[in-house]
Coordinates of C-alpha atoms in Angstrom, one line a residue:
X1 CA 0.0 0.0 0.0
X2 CA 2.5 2.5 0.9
X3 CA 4.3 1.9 -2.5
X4 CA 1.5 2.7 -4.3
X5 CA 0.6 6.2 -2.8
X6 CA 1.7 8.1 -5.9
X7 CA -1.2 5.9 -7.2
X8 CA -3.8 6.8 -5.7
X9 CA -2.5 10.8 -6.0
X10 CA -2.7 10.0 -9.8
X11 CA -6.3 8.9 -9.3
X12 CA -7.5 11.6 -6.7
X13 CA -5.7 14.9 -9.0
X14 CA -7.3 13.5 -12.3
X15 CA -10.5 13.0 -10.7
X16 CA -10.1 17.0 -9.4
X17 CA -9.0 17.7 -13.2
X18 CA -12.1 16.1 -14.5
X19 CA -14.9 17.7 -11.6
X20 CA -13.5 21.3 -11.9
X21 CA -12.8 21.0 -15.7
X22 CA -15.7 21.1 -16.6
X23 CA -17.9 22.0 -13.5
X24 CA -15.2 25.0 -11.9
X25 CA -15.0 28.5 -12.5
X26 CA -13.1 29.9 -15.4
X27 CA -12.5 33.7 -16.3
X28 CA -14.3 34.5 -19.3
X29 CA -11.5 35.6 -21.8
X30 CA -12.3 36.8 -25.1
X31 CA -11.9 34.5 -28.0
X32 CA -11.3 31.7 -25.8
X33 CA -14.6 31.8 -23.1
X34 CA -15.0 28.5 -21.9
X35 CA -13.2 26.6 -24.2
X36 CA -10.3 27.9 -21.8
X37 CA -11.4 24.5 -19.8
X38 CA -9.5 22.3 -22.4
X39 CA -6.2 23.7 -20.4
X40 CA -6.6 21.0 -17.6
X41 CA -6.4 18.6 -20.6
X42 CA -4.7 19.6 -23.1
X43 CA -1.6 21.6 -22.3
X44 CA -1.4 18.7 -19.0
X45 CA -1.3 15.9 -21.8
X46 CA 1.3 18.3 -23.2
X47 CA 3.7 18.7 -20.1
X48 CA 3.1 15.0 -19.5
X49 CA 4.5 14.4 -22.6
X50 CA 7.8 16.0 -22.2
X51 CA 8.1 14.4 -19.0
X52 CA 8.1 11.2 -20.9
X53 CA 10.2 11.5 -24.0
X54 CA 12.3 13.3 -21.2
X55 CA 13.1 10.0 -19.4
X56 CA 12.8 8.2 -22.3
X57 CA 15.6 10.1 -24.0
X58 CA 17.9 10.0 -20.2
X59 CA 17.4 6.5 -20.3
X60 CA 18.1 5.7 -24.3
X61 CA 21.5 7.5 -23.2
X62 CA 22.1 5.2 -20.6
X63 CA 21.9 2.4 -22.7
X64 CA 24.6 3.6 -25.2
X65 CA 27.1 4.1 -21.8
X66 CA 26.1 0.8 -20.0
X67 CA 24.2 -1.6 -23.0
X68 CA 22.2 -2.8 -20.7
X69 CA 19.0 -3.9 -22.2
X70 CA 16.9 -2.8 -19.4
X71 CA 17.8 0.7 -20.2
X72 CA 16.3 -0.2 -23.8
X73 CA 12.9 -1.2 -22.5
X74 CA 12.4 1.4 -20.4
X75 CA 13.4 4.2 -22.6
X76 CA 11.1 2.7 -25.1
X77 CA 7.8 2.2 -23.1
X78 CA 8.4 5.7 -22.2
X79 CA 8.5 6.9 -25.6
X80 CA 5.2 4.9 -26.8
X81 CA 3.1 7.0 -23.3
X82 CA 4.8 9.8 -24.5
X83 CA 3.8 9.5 -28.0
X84 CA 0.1 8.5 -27.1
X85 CA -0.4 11.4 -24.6
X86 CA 1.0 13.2 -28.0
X87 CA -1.6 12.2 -30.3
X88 CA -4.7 12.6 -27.4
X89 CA -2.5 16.4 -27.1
X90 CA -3.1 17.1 -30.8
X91 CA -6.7 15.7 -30.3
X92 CA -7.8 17.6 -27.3
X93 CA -6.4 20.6 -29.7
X94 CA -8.0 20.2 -32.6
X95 CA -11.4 20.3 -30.6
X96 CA -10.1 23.8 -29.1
X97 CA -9.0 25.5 -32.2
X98 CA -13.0 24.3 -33.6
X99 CA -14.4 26.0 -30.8
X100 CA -11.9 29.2 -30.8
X101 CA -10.8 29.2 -34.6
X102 CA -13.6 27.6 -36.4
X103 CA -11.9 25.1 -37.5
X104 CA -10.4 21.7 -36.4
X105 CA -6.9 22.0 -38.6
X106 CA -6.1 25.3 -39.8
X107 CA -2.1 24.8 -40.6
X108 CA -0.9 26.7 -37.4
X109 CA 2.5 26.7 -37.0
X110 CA 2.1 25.6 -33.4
X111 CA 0.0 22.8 -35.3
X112 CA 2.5 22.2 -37.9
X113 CA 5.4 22.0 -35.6
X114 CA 3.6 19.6 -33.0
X115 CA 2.6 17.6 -36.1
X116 CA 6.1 16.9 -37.3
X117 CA 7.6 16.3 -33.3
X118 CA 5.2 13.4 -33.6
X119 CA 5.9 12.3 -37.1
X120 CA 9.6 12.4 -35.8
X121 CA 8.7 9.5 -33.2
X122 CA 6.4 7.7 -35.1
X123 CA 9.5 6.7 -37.2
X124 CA 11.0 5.7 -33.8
X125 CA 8.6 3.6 -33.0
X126 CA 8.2 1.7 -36.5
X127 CA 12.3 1.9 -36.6
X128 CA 11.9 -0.6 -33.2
X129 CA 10.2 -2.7 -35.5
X130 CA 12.5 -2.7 -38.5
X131 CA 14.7 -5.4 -37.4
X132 CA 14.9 -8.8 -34.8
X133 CA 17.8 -8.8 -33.6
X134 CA 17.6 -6.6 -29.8
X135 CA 21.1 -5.2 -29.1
X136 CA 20.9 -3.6 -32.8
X137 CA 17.4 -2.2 -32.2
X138 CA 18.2 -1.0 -28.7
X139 CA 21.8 0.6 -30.0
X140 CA 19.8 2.4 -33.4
X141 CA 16.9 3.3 -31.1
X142 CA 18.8 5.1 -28.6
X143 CA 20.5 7.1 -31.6
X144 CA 17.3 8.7 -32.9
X145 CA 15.8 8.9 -29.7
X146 CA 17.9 11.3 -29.2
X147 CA 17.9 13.1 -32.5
X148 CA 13.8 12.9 -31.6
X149 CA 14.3 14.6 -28.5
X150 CA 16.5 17.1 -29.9
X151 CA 14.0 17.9 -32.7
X152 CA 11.1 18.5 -30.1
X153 CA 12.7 22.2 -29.5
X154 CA 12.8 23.8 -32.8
X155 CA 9.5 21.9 -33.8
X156 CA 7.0 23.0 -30.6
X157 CA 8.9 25.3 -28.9
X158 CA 11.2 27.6 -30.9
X159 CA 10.3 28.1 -34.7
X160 CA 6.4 28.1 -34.1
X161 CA 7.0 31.3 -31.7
X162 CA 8.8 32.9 -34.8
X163 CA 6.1 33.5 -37.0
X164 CA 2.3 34.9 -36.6
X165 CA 0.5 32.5 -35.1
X166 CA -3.6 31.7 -33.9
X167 CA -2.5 30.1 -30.9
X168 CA -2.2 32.1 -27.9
X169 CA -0.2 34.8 -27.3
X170 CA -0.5 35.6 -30.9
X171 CA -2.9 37.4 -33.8
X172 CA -4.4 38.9 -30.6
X173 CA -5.5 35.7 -29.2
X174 CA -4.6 36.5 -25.3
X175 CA -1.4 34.4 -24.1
X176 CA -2.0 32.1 -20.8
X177 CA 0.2 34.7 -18.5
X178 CA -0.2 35.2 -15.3
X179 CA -3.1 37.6 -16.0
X180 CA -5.3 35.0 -17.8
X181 CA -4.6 32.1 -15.1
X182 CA -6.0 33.0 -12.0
X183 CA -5.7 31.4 -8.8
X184 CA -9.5 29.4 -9.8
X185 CA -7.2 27.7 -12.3
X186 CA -3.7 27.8 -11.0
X187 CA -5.1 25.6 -8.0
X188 CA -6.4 23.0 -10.5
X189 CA -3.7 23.7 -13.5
X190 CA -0.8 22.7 -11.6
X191 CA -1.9 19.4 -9.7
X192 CA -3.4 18.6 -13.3
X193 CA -0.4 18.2 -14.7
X194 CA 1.0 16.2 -11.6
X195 CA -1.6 13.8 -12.1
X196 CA -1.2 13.0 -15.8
X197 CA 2.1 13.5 -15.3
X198 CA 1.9 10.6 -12.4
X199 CA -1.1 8.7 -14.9
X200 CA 2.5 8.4 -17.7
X201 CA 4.2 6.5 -15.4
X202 CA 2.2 4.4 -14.2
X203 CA 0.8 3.3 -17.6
X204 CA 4.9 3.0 -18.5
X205 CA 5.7 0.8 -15.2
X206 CA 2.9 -1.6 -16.5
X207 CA 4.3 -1.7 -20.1
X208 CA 7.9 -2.3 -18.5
X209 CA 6.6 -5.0 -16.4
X210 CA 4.8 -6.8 -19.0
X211 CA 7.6 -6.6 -21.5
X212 CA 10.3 -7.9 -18.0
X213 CA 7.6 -11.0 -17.6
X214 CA 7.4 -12.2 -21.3

């Protein structure tokens, strides 16, 4: 019991996202009203997901230092959360920008850029299939792991903020500062992304321990 208390804080901070997601207060912002609600959800999957591909990328490192094939597995199952919580990211957004820009895909370069970080690890994922033979796979894996990783900055975070954007903080579309998140959200933004941070790992630790048991 006492190892699984992180467990049961997973469980108890979603359940809080989910009540005051879509039951709690909200400022009403222009533009984004209540569709500001998708934060708890979307921008968590988001931060989630870098905590993920983060630990996945730490851990494909160690395996090219120690070749130990645990390092492999783990660094693997990390990547597949991370990609899921990815794709449910670029789902959950796609739903906001109907709402806010009237459409589901409108070529954003925030869109764009998230699109191609997760083209980038598809190809890891199908490149773990492309051959049998596991110290190979582990050893090519770890390599564009961390070319993935690398790529996640100038595709999400950097280039997108170069240009005019829809997203937030440009076109006059307000930008989630301090004066947009106020302390109704803060106390429910924060633990959200504690909870699907916590809801990564724990889906990873089963993945790992069903791979370890075959």
């Amino acid at each position: 019991m006492k190892k699984n208390w992180w467990k049961f804080l997973a469980v108890i901070l979603l359940i809080n996202t989910i009540v005051y997601g879509f039951l709690g207060n909200v400022p009403q912002l222009p533009i984004l009203e209540q569709s500001i609600r998708n934060l708890y959800f979307h921008v968590c999957m988001w931060m989630a997901m870098m905590v993920c591909f983060l630990i996945s990328v730490i851990r494909a490192i160690k395996y090219l230092r120690t070749t130990e094939m645990h390092h492999d597995l783990v660094s693997a199952a990390y990547a597949e959360v991370g990609f899921l919580l990815g794709v449910l990211g670029i789902v959950t957004g796609a739903v906001w920008a109907k709402f806010t820009w009237g459409e589901f895909w409108s070529n954003d370069p925030k869109q764009l850029g998230a699109a191609i970080a997760l083209l980038i690890y598809a190809a890891y994922l199908i490149l773990r299939q492309s051959t049998d033979q596991p110290k190979l796979r582990a050893k090519i894996s770890a390599v564009y792991n961390i070319f993935s990783f690398a790529m996640l900055f100038p595709t999400v975070w950097i280039l997108p903020r170069l240009v005019e954007s829809l997203h937030p903080g440009g076109m006059g579309n307000p930008a989630l500062n301090t004066g947009d998140i106020d302390y109704r959200m803060r106390i429910v933004f924060y633990p959200a992304i504690i909870g699907w941070t916590l809801l990564a790992v724990w889906i990873a630790s089963i993945k790992i321990k069903m791979q370890t048991q075959k």
